Coordinates of C-alpha atoms in Angstrom, one line a residue:
X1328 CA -2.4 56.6 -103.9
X1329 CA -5.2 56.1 -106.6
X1330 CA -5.4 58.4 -109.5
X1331 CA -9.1 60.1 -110.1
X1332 CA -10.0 58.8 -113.3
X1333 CA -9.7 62.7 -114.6
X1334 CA -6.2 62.7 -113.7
X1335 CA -5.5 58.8 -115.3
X1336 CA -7.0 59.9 -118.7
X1337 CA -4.5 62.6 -118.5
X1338 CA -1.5 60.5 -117.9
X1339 CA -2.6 57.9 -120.3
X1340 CA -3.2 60.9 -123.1
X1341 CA 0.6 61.5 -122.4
X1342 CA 1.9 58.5 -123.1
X1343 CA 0.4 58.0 -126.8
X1344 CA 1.1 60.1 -129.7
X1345 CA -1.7 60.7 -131.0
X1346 CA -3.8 63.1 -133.5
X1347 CA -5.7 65.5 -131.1
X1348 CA -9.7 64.7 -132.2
X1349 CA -8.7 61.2 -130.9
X1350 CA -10.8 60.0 -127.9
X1351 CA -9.6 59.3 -124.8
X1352 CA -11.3 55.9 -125.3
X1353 CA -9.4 55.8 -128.6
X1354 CA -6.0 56.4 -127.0
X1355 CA -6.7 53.9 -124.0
X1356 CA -7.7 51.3 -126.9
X1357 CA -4.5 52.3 -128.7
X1358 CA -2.4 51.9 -125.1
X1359 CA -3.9 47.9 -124.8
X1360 CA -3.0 47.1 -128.9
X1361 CA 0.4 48.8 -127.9
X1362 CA 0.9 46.8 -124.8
X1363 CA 0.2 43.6 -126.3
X1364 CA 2.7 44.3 -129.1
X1365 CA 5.3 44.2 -126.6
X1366 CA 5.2 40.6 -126.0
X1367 CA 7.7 38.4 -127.2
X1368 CA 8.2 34.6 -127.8
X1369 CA 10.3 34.0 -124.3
X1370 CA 11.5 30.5 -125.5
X1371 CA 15.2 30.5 -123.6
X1372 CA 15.8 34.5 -124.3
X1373 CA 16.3 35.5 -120.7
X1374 CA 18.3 32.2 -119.5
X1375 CA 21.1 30.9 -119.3
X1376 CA 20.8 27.3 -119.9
X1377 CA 21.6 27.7 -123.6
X1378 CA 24.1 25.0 -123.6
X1379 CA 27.0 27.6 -123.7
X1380 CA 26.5 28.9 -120.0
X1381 CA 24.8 26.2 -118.7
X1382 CA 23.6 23.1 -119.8
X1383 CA 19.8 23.1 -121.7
X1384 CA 16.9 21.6 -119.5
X1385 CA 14.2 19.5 -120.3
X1386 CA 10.9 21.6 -120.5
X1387 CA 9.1 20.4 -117.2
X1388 CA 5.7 22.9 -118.0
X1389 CA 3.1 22.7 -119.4
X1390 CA 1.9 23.9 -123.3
X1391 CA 1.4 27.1 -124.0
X1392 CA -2.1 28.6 -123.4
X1393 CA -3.5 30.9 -125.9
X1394 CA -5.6 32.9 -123.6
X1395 CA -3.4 33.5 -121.0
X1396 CA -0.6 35.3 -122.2
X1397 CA 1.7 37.8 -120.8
X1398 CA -0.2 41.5 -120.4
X1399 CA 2.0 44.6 -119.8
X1400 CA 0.4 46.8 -116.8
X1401 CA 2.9 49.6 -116.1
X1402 CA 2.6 52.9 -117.6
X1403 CA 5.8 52.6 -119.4
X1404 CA 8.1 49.5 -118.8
X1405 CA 9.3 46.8 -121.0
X1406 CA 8.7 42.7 -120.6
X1407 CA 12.0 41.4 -119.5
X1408 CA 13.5 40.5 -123.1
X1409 CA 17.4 39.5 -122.5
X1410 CA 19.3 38.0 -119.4
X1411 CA 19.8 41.1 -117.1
X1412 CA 19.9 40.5 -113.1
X1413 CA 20.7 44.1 -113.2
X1414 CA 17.9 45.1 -114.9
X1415 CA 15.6 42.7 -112.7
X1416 CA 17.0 44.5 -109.8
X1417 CA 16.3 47.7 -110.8
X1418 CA 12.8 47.1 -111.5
X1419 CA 12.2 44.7 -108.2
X1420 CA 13.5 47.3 -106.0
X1421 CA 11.9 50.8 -107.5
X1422 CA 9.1 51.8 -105.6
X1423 CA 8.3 54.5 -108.0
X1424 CA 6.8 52.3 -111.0
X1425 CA 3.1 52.5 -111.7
X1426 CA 0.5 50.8 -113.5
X1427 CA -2.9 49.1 -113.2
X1428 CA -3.0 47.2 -109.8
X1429 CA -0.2 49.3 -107.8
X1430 CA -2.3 50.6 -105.5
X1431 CA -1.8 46.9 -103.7
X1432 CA 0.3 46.9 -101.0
X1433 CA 1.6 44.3 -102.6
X1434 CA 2.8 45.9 -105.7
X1435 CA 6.2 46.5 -104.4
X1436 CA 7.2 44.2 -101.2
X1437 CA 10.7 43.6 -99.4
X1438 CA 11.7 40.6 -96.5
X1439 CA 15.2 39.5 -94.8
X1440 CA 16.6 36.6 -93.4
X1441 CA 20.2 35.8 -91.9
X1442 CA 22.0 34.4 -94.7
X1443 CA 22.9 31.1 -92.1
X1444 CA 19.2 30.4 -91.8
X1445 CA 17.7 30.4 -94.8
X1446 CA 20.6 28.1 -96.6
X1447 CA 19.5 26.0 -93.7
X1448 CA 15.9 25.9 -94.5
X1449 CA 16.6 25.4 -98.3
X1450 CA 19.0 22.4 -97.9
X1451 CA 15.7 21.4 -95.9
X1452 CA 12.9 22.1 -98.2
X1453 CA 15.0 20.7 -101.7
X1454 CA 14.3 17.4 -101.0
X1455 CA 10.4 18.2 -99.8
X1456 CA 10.1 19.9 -102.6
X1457 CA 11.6 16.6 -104.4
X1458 CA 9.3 14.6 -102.6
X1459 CA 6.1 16.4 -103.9
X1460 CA 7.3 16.6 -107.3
X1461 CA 10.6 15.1 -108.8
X1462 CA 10.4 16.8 -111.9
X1463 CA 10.2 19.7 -109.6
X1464 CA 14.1 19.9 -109.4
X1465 CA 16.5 19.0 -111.4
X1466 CA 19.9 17.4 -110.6
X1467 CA 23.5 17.8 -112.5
X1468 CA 25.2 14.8 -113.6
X1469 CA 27.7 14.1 -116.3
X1470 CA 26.8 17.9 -117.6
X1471 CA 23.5 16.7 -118.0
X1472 CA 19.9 17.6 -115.8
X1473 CA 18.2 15.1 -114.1
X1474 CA 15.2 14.6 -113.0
X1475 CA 12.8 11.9 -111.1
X1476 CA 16.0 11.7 -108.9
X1477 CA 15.9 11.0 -105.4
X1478 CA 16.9 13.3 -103.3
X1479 CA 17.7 13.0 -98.9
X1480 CA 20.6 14.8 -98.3
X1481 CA 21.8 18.3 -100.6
X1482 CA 24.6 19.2 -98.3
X1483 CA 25.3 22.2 -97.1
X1484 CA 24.0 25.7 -99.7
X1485 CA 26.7 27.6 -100.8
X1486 CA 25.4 29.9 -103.5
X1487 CA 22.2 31.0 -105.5
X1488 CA 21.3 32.3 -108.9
X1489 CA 18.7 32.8 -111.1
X1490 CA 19.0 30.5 -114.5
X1491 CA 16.1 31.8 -116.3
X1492 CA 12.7 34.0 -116.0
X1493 CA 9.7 34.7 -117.9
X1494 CA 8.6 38.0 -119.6
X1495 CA 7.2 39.3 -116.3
X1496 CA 10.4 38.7 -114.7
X1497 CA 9.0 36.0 -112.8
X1498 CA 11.8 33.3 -111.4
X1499 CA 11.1 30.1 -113.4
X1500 CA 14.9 28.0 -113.2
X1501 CA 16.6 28.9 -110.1
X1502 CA 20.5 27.1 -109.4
X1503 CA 21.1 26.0 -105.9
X1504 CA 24.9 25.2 -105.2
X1505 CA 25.5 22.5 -102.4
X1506 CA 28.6 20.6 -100.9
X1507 CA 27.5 17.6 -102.8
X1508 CA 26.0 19.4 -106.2
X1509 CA 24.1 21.4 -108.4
X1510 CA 20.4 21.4 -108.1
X1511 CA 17.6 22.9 -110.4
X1512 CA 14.0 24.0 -108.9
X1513 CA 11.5 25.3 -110.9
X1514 CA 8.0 26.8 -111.3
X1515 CA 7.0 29.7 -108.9
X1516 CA 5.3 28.0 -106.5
X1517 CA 8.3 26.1 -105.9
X1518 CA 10.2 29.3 -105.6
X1519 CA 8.6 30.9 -103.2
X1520 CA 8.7 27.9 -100.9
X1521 CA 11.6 27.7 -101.5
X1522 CA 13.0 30.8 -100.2
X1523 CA 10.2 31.7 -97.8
X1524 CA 11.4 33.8 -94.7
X1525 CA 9.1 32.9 -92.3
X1526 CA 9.4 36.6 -91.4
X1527 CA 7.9 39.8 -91.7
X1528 CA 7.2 41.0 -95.2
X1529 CA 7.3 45.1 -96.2
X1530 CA 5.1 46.3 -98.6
X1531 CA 4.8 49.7 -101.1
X1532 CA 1.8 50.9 -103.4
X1533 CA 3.6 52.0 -106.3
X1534 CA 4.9 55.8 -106.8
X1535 CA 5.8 55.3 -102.6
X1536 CA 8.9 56.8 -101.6
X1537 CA 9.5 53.7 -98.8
X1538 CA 8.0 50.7 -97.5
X1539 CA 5.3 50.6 -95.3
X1540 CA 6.5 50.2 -91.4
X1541 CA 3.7 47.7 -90.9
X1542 CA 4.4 44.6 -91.9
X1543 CA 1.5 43.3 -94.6
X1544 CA 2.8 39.4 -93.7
X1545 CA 4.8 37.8 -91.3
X1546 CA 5.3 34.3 -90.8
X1547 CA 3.9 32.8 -94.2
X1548 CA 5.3 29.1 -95.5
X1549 CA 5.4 31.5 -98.7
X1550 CA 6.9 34.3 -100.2
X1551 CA 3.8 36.5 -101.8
X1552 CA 5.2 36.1 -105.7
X1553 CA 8.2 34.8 -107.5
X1554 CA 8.8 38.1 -109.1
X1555 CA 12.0 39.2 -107.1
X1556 CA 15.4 39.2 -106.9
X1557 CA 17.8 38.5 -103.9
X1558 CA 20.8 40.4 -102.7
X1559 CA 23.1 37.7 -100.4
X1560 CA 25.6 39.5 -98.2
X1561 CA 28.2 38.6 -95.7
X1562 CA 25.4 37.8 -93.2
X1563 CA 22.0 38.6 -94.5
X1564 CA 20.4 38.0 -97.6
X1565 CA 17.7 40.7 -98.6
X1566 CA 14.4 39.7 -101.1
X1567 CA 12.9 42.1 -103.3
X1568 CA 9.9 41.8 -104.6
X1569 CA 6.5 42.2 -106.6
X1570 CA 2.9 41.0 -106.7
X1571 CA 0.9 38.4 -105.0
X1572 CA -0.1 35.3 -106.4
X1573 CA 1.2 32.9 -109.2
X1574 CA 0.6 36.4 -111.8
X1575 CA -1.5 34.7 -114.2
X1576 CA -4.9 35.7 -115.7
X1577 CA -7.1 38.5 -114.3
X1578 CA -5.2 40.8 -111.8
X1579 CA -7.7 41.8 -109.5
X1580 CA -6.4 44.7 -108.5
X1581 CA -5.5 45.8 -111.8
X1582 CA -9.3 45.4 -112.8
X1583 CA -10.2 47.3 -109.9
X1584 CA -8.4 50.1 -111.3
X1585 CA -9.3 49.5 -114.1
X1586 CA -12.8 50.0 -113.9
X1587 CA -13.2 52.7 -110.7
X1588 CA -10.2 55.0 -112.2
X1589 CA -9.7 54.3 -115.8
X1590 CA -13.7 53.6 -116.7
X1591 CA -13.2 50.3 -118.5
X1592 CA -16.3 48.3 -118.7
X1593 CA -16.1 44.5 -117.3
X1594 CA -16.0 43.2 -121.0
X1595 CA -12.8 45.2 -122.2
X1596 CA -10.9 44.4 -118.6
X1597 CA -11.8 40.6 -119.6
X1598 CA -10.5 41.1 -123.0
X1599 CA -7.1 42.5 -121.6
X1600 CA -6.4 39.9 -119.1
X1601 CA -7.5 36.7 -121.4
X1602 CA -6.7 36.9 -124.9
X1603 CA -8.4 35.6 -127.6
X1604 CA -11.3 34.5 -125.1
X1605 CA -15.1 35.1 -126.1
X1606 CA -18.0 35.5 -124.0
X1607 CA -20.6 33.2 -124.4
X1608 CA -23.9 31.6 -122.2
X1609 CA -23.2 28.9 -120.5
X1610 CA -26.4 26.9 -121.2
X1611 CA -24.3 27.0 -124.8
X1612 CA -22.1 24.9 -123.6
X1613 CA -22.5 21.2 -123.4
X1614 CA -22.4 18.7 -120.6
X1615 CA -22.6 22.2 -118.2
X1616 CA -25.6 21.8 -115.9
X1617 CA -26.9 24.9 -113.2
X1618 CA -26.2 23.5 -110.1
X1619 CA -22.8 22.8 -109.0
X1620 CA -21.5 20.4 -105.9
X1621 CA -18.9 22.2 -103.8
X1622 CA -16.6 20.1 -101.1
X1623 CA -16.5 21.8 -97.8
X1624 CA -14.3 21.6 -95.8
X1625 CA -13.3 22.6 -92.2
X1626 CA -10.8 25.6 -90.8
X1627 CA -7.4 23.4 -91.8
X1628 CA -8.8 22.2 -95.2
X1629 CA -9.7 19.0 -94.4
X1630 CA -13.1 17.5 -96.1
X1631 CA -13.4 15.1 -92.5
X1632 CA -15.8 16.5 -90.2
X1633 CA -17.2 15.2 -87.0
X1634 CA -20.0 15.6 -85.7
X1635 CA -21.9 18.7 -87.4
X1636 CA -25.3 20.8 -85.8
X1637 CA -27.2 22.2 -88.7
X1638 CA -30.6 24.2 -88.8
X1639 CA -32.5 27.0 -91.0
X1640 CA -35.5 29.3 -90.7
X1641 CA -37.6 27.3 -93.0
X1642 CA -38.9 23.6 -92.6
X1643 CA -36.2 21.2 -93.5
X1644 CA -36.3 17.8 -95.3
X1645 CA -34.2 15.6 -94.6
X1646 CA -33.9 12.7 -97.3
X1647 CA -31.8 9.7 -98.6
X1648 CA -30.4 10.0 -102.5
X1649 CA -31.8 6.2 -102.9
X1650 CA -35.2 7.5 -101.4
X1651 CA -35.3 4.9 -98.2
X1652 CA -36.2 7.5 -96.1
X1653 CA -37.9 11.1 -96.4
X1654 CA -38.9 13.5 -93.2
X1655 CA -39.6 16.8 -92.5
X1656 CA -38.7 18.8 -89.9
X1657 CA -40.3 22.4 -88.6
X1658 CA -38.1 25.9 -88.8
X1659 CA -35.2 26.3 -86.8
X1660 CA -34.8 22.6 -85.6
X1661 CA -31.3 21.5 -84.6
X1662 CA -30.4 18.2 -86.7
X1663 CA -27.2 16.7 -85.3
X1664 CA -25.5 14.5 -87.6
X1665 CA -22.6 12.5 -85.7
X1666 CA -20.2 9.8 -87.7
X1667 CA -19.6 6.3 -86.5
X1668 CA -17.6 3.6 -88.1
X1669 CA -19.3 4.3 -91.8
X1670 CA -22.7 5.4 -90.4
X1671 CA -24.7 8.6 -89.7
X1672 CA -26.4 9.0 -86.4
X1673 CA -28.7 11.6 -87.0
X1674 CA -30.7 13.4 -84.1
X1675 CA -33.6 15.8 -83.4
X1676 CA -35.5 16.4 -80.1
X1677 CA -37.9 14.2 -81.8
X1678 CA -36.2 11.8 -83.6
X1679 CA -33.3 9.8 -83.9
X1680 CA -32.1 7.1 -86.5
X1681 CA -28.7 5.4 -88.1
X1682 CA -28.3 5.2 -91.7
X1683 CA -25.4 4.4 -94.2
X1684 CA -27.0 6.2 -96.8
X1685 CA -25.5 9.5 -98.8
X1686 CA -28.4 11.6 -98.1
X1687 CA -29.3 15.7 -98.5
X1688 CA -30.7 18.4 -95.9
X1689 CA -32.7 20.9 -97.6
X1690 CA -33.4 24.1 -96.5
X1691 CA -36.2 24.6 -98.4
X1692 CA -35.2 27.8 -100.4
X1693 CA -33.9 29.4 -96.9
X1694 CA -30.4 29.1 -95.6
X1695 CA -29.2 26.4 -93.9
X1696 CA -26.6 27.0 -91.1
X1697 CA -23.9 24.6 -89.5
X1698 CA -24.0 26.2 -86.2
X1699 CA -20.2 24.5 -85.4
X1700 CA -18.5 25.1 -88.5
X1701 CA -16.0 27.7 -88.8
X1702 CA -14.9 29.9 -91.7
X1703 CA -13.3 33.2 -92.0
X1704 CA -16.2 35.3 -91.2
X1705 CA -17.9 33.6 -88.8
X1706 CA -18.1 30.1 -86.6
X1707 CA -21.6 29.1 -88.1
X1708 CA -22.0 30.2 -91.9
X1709 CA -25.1 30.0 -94.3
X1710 CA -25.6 28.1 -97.2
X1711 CA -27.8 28.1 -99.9
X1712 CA -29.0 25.1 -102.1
X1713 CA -29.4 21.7 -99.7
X1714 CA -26.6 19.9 -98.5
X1715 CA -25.6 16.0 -98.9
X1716 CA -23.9 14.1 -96.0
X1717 CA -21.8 11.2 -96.8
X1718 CA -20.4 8.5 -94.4
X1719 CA -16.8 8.1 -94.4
X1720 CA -15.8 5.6 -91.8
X1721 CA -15.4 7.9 -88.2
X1722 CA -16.0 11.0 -90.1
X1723 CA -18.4 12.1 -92.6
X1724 CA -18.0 14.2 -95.9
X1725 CA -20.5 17.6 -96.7
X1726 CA -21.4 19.0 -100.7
X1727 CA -23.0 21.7 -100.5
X1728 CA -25.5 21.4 -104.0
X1729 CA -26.8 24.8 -105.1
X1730 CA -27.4 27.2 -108.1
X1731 CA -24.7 28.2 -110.3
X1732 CA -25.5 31.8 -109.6
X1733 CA -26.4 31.0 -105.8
X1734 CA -22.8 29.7 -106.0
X1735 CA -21.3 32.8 -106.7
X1736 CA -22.8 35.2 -104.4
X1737 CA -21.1 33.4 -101.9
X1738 CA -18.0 33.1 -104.3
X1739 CA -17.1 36.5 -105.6
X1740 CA -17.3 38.4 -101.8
X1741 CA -14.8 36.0 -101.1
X1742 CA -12.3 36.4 -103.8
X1743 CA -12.8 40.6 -104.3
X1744 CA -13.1 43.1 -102.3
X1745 CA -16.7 45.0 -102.6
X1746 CA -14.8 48.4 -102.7
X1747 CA -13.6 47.6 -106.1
X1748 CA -16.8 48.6 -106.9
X1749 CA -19.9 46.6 -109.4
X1750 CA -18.0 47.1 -112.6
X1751 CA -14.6 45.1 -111.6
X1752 CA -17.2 42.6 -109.5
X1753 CA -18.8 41.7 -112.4
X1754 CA -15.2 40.6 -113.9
X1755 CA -14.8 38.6 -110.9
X1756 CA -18.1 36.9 -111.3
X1757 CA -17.6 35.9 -114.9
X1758 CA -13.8 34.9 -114.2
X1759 CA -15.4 32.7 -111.2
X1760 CA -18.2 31.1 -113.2
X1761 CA -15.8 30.1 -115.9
X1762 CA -13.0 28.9 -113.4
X1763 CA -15.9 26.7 -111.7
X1764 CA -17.6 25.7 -115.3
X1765 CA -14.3 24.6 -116.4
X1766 CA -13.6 22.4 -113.4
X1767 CA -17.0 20.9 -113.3
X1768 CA -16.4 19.9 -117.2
X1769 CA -12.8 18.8 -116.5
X1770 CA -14.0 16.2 -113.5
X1771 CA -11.3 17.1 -111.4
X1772 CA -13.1 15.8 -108.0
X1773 CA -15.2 13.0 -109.7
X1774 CA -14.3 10.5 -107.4
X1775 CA -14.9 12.5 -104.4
X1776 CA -18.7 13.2 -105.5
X1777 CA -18.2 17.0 -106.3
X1778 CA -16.9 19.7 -108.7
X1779 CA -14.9 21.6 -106.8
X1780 CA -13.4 23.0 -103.3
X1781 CA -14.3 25.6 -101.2
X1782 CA -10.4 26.5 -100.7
X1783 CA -8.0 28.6 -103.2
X1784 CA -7.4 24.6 -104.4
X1785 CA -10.7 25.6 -106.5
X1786 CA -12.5 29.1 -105.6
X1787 CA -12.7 30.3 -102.1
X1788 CA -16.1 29.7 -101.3
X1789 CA -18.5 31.4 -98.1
X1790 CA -15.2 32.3 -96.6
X1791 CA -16.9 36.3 -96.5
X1792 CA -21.0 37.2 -96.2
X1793 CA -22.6 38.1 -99.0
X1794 CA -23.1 41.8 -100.5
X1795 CA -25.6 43.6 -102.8
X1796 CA -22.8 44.7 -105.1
X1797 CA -21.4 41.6 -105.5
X1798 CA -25.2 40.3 -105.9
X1799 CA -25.9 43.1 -108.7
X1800 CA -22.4 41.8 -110.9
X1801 CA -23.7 38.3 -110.4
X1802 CA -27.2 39.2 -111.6
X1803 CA -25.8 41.7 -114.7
X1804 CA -23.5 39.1 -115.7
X1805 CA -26.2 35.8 -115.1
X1806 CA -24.9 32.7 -117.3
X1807 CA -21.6 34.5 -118.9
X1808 CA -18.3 32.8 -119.4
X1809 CA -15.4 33.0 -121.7
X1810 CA -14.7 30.4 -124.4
X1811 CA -11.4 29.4 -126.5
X1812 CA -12.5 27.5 -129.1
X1813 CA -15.9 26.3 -127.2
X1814 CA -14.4 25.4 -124.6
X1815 CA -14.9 27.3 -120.9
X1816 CA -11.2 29.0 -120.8
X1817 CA -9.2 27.9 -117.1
X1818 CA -9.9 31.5 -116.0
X1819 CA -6.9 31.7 -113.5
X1820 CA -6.8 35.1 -111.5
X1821 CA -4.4 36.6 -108.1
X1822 CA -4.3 39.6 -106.5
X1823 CA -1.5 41.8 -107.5
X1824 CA 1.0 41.6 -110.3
X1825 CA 4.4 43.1 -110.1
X1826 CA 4.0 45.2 -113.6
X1827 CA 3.0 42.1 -115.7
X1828 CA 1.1 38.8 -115.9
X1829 CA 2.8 35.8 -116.9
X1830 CA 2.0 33.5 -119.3
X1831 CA 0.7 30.1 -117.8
X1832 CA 2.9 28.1 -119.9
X1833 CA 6.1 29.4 -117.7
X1834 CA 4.4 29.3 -114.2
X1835 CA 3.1 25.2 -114.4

């Protein structure tokens, strides 16, 4: 249940001593200085491989990142500090904790398995997981951890347990015991593939006496968060739980209530969830331009399409990059574009051609619709901006080119909810523009043509129609993204958190 913000000034007066002409802005200032004081180095301190329990690993992460750092957001917890399954449990498993954020579903969550079937699937999935990744597990040999090993055949599982966490409580080193060995895997996404269900997931806002009775997932190749703990019996194993997401970055759900019940403007929740950021105008940056190319893809992720229908309201050009060919057609003309062994064959009711030429559709400052296209919200979405068809043997690849801003409206619908209201939209927005700024400067789908994806491998992107709120948080927050150093931040956000973010350092 959400707390008016009356009533969460109240409980947030409670829980800092503090003279009586101090502010209630004051006290919630004093609240964030506290909760970043209780961060501590987490360098081995909840784990056992010390070398005295179990051997040391070799660090398979990545550095640490300054601005994304571990951020308390219960009322009144501690970051896990010392190696304590007990503990863990405890705080997995009670439904009464609050914070920013637990009015998720997500914030508390529960699933079971028989104990036969999922040691099946995880002798299964070890060496997949292998295969994607060696450094993704680890093998014991000699008394020493190996990896880059191939791995076919684990044997059969005989026992879990958690090696090591991070300060949120996340699982980072978790001990698989076969027949034939001792295996490592690591990193949370890893986890929860790991020991994924592939059944129905409970879930409980926090202060709940229960679970829900609906299930809030069923079926998933993943487990919501690797914030749990597991309880293996004689013939079921039971999975506690918390959050949704990898737990990095910007909770969105804690910024929602952060700003609808707590009253904190968008720059002080981005200050809370990326430290030592700055907010700066992009056109400050260098090597950033305003439009942005965005892959699309189809309902399964793929960037292949066949053949594609496409119209607008307005007139539409169509025209190649190298400028062989230029025409215009008049409003709401159907072009159909159909692949062929490295060619286009395009096709009005008045004209037809081949080419094997990149070349763009433009919409002319109206949207242009793929009428056999399907996305979350509909089987024929809009796009802003012009968009350039590529040949790719018996398929064809589509960028959708448009605005920076344009880019977001169809962005930030997608990734928040419009009841969390302008204020925690126009965190959203910023996070979004600075996630997408930093990719486009990174290069990270240079070979493919474009900056980024229209999947959660980038931003989702059109997946929900736009809104006038999110439009408004766009507008207020035109150009702004966070900087470390002058450099666009990697602005990683998820849903829910369990209590606490994680630093990035201990999740890849």
């Amino acid at each position: 249940m959400k707390i008016t913000r009356i009533a969460a000034s109240c409980c947030l007066a409670l829980l800092l001593v503090a003279c009586s002409g101090e502010s209630i802005r004051e006290k919630m200032d004093t609240f964030k200085v506290i909760q970043r004081r209780n961060v501590k180095p987490m360098d081995n301190a909840y784990s056992l491989l010390n070398g005295k329990d179990y051997p040391k690993v070799e660090n398979n992460f990545g550095k640490e990142v300054p601005y994304l750092q571990p951020i308390n957001d219960t009322k009144n917890q501690d970051f896990f500090e010392t190696y304590d399954e007990k503990k863990a449990s405890q705080f997995f498993k009670n439904l009464k904790i609050e914070g920013y954020g637990s009015n998720s579903m997500y914030w508390r969550w529960k699933t079971s398995i028989s104990k036969s079937s999922l040691f099946q699937k995880i002798a299964q999935r070890i060496p997949q997981i292998a295969a994607r990744g060696r450094k993704n597990v680890f093998v014991l040999k000699n008394g020493v951890w190996l990896n880059n090993q191939k791995i076919s055949d684990v044997g059969s599982v005989k026992d879990l347990k958690v090696l090591s966490r991070g300060a949120s409580g996340v699982i980072t080193h978790l001990l698989v015991e076969t027949s034939k060995g001792s295996y490592l895997i690591t990193k949370e996404y890893n986890i929860r593939r790991l020991l994924a269900t592939n059944g129905k997931v409970f879930g409980a806002r926090g202060g709940s006496s229960d679970y829900g009775k609906t299930a809030i997932a069923d079926g998933s190749p993943l487990l919501p968060s690797a914030s749990l703990v597991f309880e293996i019996g004689v013939f079921s194993v039971d999975i506690y739980g918390g959050g949704f997401g990898h737990g990095t970055g910007m909770i969105q759900y804690g910024a929602g209530d952060l700003a609808t019940n707590y009253g904190f403007s968008y720059k002080e929740i981005l200050n809370h969830y990326y430290t030592n950021a700055t907010l700066v105008d992009m056109d400050t940056v260098s090597g950033v331009e305003r439009n942005i190319k965005v892959g699309l893809t189809k309902a399964n992720g793929s960037l292949e399409h066949g053949q594609i229908f496409i119209t607008g309201s307005g007139k539409l050009r169509v025209y190649a990059e190298d400028e062989s060919f230029d025409y215009t057609f008049d409003p709401n003309t159907e072009i159909r574009i159909t692949p062929k062994v490295g060619k286009l064959y395009v096709k009005t009711k008045r004209k037809e051609f081949w080419t094997d030429k990149r070349f763009f559709i433009d919409g002319g400052g109206n949207y242009l619709l793929i009428k056999n296209l399907r996305k979350a919200h509909t089987n024929h979405p809009r796009y802003r901006g012009k968009i350039q068809f590529l040949p790719k043997g018996n398929f064809l690849h589509m960028i959708s080119v448009v605005d920076m801003e344009d880019y977001l409206k169809q962005v930030v619908p997608s990734e928040m909810p419009r009841s969390f209201g302008v204020e925690a939209l126009k965190v959203q927005a910023v996070a979004a523009r600075t996630y997408a700024i930093s990719d486009f400067l990174k290069g990270r789908y240079a070979a493919l043509g474009f900056h980024v994806k229209d999947t959660t491998e980038s931003q989702v992107y059109n997946n929900q129609v736009e809104n006038e709120d999110a439009n408004q948080a766009i507008e207020a927050t035109r150009g702004e993204i966070l900087v470390y150093q002058g450099v666009p931040i990697d602005a990683k956000y998820s849903s829910t958190s369990a209590g606490f973010t994680e630093a990035a350092h201990r999740i890849w």
